XYZ file of C-alpha atoms in Angstrom:
316
model
C 59.176 56.738 -12.139
C 58.324 53.389 -10.585
C 60.180 50.314 -11.866
C 58.566 47.916 -14.307
C 57.512 44.637 -12.680
C 56.156 42.858 -15.772
C 57.061 43.486 -19.393
C 55.481 41.440 -22.184
C 56.632 42.323 -25.678
C 55.021 41.179 -28.937
C 53.806 37.842 -27.562
C 52.389 35.290 -30.009
C 50.907 31.955 -28.943
C 49.299 29.542 -31.402
C 47.405 26.294 -30.960
C 47.560 24.918 -34.473
C 45.541 27.304 -36.622
C 44.143 29.126 -33.593
C 46.005 32.291 -32.589
C 45.476 32.580 -28.827
C 47.745 35.627 -28.421
C 48.224 37.945 -31.365
C 51.326 40.156 -30.895
C 50.276 41.019 -27.339
C 52.313 43.579 -25.370
C 51.930 44.806 -21.812
C 53.882 46.742 -19.179
C 52.967 46.784 -15.488
C 54.591 49.127 -12.975
C 55.358 48.430 -9.334
C 52.399 49.059 -7.028
C 49.651 48.762 -9.625
C 46.491 46.701 -9.496
C 46.412 45.929 -13.175
C 43.210 44.517 -14.635
C 42.980 42.231 -17.652
C 39.384 42.484 -18.799
C 37.842 40.340 -21.493
C 35.413 37.509 -22.214
C 36.258 33.846 -21.804
C 38.547 32.848 -24.660
C 40.041 36.322 -25.044
C 43.529 35.189 -24.012
C 43.704 36.281 -20.365
C 44.623 32.903 -18.881
C 46.966 32.103 -21.772
C 48.782 35.366 -21.063
C 49.168 34.428 -17.394
C 50.413 30.928 -18.210
C 53.001 32.315 -20.626
C 54.036 34.923 -18.057
C 54.668 32.139 -15.527
C 56.535 30.016 -18.119
C 53.901 27.307 -17.770
C 53.341 27.569 -21.527
C 55.860 27.999 -24.289
C 55.085 30.649 -26.906
C 55.909 31.157 -30.549
C 57.265 34.685 -30.461
C 57.972 37.542 -28.069
C 59.782 38.294 -24.814
C 58.732 38.293 -21.161
C 60.558 39.975 -18.293
C 59.595 39.941 -14.600
C 61.408 42.207 -12.119
C 63.674 43.263 -14.988
C 64.874 39.720 -15.734
C 63.965 37.239 -18.447
C 61.336 34.751 -17.284
C 62.133 31.101 -18.050
C 60.827 27.740 -16.743
C 63.840 27.548 -14.400
C 63.669 31.125 -13.069
C 62.997 29.876 -9.540
C 64.430 32.998 -7.916
C 61.790 35.066 -9.728
C 58.989 32.593 -9.064
C 59.634 32.726 -5.298
C 58.467 36.339 -5.405
C 55.196 35.509 -7.214
C 51.892 34.338 -5.740
C 49.363 32.726 -8.077
C 45.652 32.170 -7.461
C 44.051 30.481 -10.460
C 40.365 30.152 -11.307
C 40.306 26.442 -10.439
C 40.751 25.910 -6.702
C 44.009 24.017 -6.018
C 44.154 22.718 -2.441
C 44.703 19.289 -0.868
C 41.529 17.614 0.387
C 43.455 15.455 2.874
C 44.788 18.475 4.776
C 43.032 20.963 7.023
C 42.827 24.671 6.276
C 45.910 25.435 8.388
C 47.824 22.446 7.005
C 47.065 23.473 3.424
C 48.343 26.999 3.948
C 51.427 25.687 5.761
C 52.157 23.211 2.969
C 52.011 25.786 0.173
C 53.892 28.383 2.221
C 56.559 25.742 2.876
C 57.292 25.569 -0.838
C 58.779 29.054 -0.485
C 59.805 29.430 3.162
C 61.899 26.718 4.871
C 62.315 28.402 8.272
C 59.576 26.938 10.529
C 59.145 29.941 12.819
C 58.941 32.398 9.948
C 56.551 30.108 8.088
C 54.330 29.718 11.160
C 53.970 33.498 11.444
C 53.182 33.800 7.728
C 50.539 31.076 7.951
C 48.805 32.787 10.880
C 48.889 36.115 9.043
C 47.301 34.504 5.964
C 44.568 32.854 8.033
C 43.646 36.173 9.640
C 43.902 38.004 6.348
C 41.237 35.858 4.626
C 39.096 35.501 7.752
C 39.356 31.748 8.258
C 40.179 31.764 11.995
C 37.037 29.747 12.807
C 37.766 27.120 10.152
C 41.458 26.275 10.622
C 40.770 22.603 11.406
C 38.194 22.094 8.654
C 38.979 20.004 5.586
C 38.303 21.738 2.233
C 35.253 19.548 1.507
C 33.541 21.001 4.584
C 33.922 24.592 3.356
C 31.413 26.595 1.338
C 32.407 27.788 -2.122
C 33.255 31.260 -0.840
C 35.361 29.962 2.046
C 37.144 27.580 -0.315
C 38.061 30.523 -2.531
C 39.437 32.344 0.505
C 41.561 29.290 1.381
C 42.840 29.196 -2.183
C 43.901 32.846 -1.894
C 45.581 32.257 1.489
C 47.651 29.423 -0.001
C 48.794 31.721 -2.796
C 49.763 34.757 -0.706
C 51.036 33.287 2.585
C 54.701 33.673 1.549
C 54.108 37.430 1.046
C 54.969 37.668 -2.668
C 55.873 40.926 -4.386
C 53.728 40.068 -7.435
C 50.291 38.474 -7.022
C 48.363 37.071 -9.962
C 44.651 36.373 -9.549
C 42.883 34.664 -12.437
C 39.114 35.141 -11.996
C 39.162 34.413 -8.240
C 35.497 35.332 -7.630
C 33.834 32.955 -10.090
C 30.722 31.376 -8.524
C 31.145 32.880 -5.049
C 28.520 34.580 -2.904
C 28.421 38.402 -2.712
C 29.810 38.510 0.847
C 32.854 36.423 -0.069
C 33.304 38.404 -3.277
C 33.447 41.670 -1.351
C 35.863 40.134 1.158
C 38.125 38.981 -1.682
C 38.108 42.368 -3.425
C 38.818 44.219 -0.180
C 41.634 41.751 0.510
C 43.233 42.421 -2.863
C 43.235 46.149 -2.199
C 44.787 45.560 1.240
C 47.558 43.412 -0.276
C 48.256 46.222 -2.706
C 48.426 48.788 0.104
C 50.958 46.520 1.819
C 53.192 46.758 -1.257
C 52.206 43.978 -3.620
C 51.789 44.541 -7.340
C 48.631 42.766 -8.504
C 47.475 41.374 -11.842
C 43.740 40.729 -11.788
C 41.949 38.967 -14.640
C 38.183 38.917 -14.906
C 35.203 39.190 -17.185
C 33.292 40.951 -14.393
C 33.701 44.561 -15.447
C 32.306 45.903 -12.146
C 35.098 44.248 -10.161
C 37.807 45.519 -12.475
C 36.336 49.014 -12.387
C 36.174 48.913 -8.577
C 39.728 47.899 -7.707
C 42.065 48.318 -10.683
C 44.318 51.344 -11.131
C 44.906 50.546 -14.812
C 43.130 48.216 -17.221
C 43.771 46.448 -20.498
C 40.812 45.142 -22.493
C 41.514 41.952 -24.441
C 39.581 40.288 -27.233
C 40.631 37.411 -29.488
C 44.187 37.470 -28.213
C 44.729 41.159 -28.852
C 44.910 44.212 -26.611
C 42.219 46.519 -27.924
C 42.469 49.304 -25.324
C 44.504 50.246 -22.242
C 44.405 52.973 -19.607
C 42.743 54.028 -16.375
C 38.983 53.528 -16.241
C 38.455 57.237 -16.936
C 40.893 57.166 -19.864
C 39.100 54.154 -21.347
C 35.716 55.817 -21.009
C 37.131 58.914 -22.663
C 37.972 56.864 -25.757
C 34.331 56.266 -26.669
C 31.581 58.455 -28.034
C 29.020 57.697 -25.338
C 29.384 60.009 -22.334
C 25.843 59.682 -20.921
C 22.822 57.430 -21.403
C 19.403 58.759 -20.391
C 16.565 56.246 -19.901
C 12.922 57.268 -19.499
C 9.924 55.005 -18.935
C 7.241 56.238 -21.330
C 4.257 54.424 -22.857
C 3.518 56.917 -25.652
C 6.175 58.540 -27.825
C 5.052 60.048 -31.139
C 7.590 59.894 -33.963
C 7.825 63.679 -34.235
C 8.732 63.989 -30.533
C 11.378 61.281 -30.797
C 12.752 63.059 -33.886
C 12.950 66.327 -31.971
C 14.893 64.612 -29.177
C 17.206 63.005 -31.728
C 18.145 66.471 -33.026
C 19.028 67.920 -29.617
C 22.645 69.005 -29.095
C 24.995 66.107 -28.226
C 22.370 63.390 -28.884
C 23.697 60.806 -31.337
C 21.333 57.831 -30.856
C 17.823 57.103 -29.577
C 16.058 53.781 -28.970
C 12.404 53.198 -28.102
C 10.909 49.764 -27.377
C 7.357 50.836 -26.600
C 7.942 51.256 -22.866
C 11.349 52.851 -22.501
C 13.212 55.582 -24.346
C 17.009 55.433 -24.280
C 18.970 58.471 -25.415
C 22.749 58.296 -25.825
C 24.716 61.505 -25.698
C 28.240 62.547 -26.557
C 29.423 65.333 -24.286
C 27.245 68.140 -22.952
C 26.186 69.049 -19.425
C 22.402 69.493 -19.532
C 21.236 66.605 -21.717
C 18.620 65.302 -19.273
C 17.076 68.748 -18.799
C 16.753 69.274 -22.568
C 15.158 65.864 -23.126
C 12.608 66.332 -20.349
C 11.774 69.797 -21.656
C 10.824 68.285 -25.043
C 8.544 65.711 -23.376
C 6.906 68.322 -21.164
C 6.368 70.657 -24.113
C 4.562 67.781 -25.885
C 2.528 67.201 -22.675
C 3.582 63.546 -22.508
C 3.467 61.651 -19.230
C 6.440 59.542 -18.230
C 7.616 57.425 -15.310
C 11.044 56.672 -13.923
C 13.948 58.693 -15.306
C 17.602 57.916 -14.789
C 20.935 58.947 -16.227
C 23.979 56.674 -16.435
C 27.604 57.455 -17.093
C 29.473 55.006 -19.362
C 30.791 51.724 -17.960
C 33.626 49.504 -19.104
C 30.982 47.389 -20.802
C 30.068 50.440 -22.901
C 33.738 50.794 -23.823
C 33.898 47.141 -24.840
C 30.622 47.398 -26.764
C 31.684 50.431 -28.766
C 35.148 49.075 -29.555
C 34.166 45.484 -30.425
C 30.474 45.713 -31.284
C 29.650 43.130 -28.582
C 28.691 43.748 -24.964
C 31.088 42.061 -22.568
C 28.267 40.611 -20.475
C 26.856 38.961 -23.629
C 30.171 37.460 -24.697
C 31.320 35.692 -21.551
C 30.211 32.246 -22.631
């Protein structure tokens, strides 16, 4: 069994009457890319700040690498790289100088630091921009610089708090691929986001947070197995008599139907031939229809069923 890198036990954090973390517990094993998924205000960033001892908390315990984490645990913090949502670089320094400065906070040896800086520059693909000041970089390149500053010292634990906010698709893909490469090189990663597609793409295990509580945890397949919806069938159709819709609603494994006048959505729980049965009912009724597609459940479906709110609708 792999060792535990992060252990959070029964964490409570209050801001006056507001409970930001409500008896939150978490355990992350070495080598994982662990996703914290939830809307803004769910407690993701508060969890990270408590984990790093940047915030005090009212109750609970936090261990990193098997040792208690405190504000003065500098030996532990040297093994952690942090990339927060807000870009934190120095405008007066060039790309290379920024990375060297932040790497120098951890590595004193100049030759070793120089090699680490060059590795970080290549890793994020900023070779053509090493002499640029941050203000001359695009949003995506600035995010890459922010990541390079956080990982240049080759930390064992890397924490990324929504690193792809407001970046272009090309930079987003580069960042996600980079995270997976860091993990393959041995880093344990904590990745927070409200973009369910990113979490589903890269994370080996996921915890869904809402209102300071952990409401579900597991691999993406385990999370999807917790909900009733196993398949959603959508059919573009301009005419759907009530008796036909009722017949579809009584098919095996169908538990919900919706029709808005142009599209029929049928949600199924289990079963292997749901689409075939639905189309057979429409063909028997001699009804014409357009595009047909079947979707497996997403993490948003998990969040919707557990909380009653779609994650994409609750980000703001």
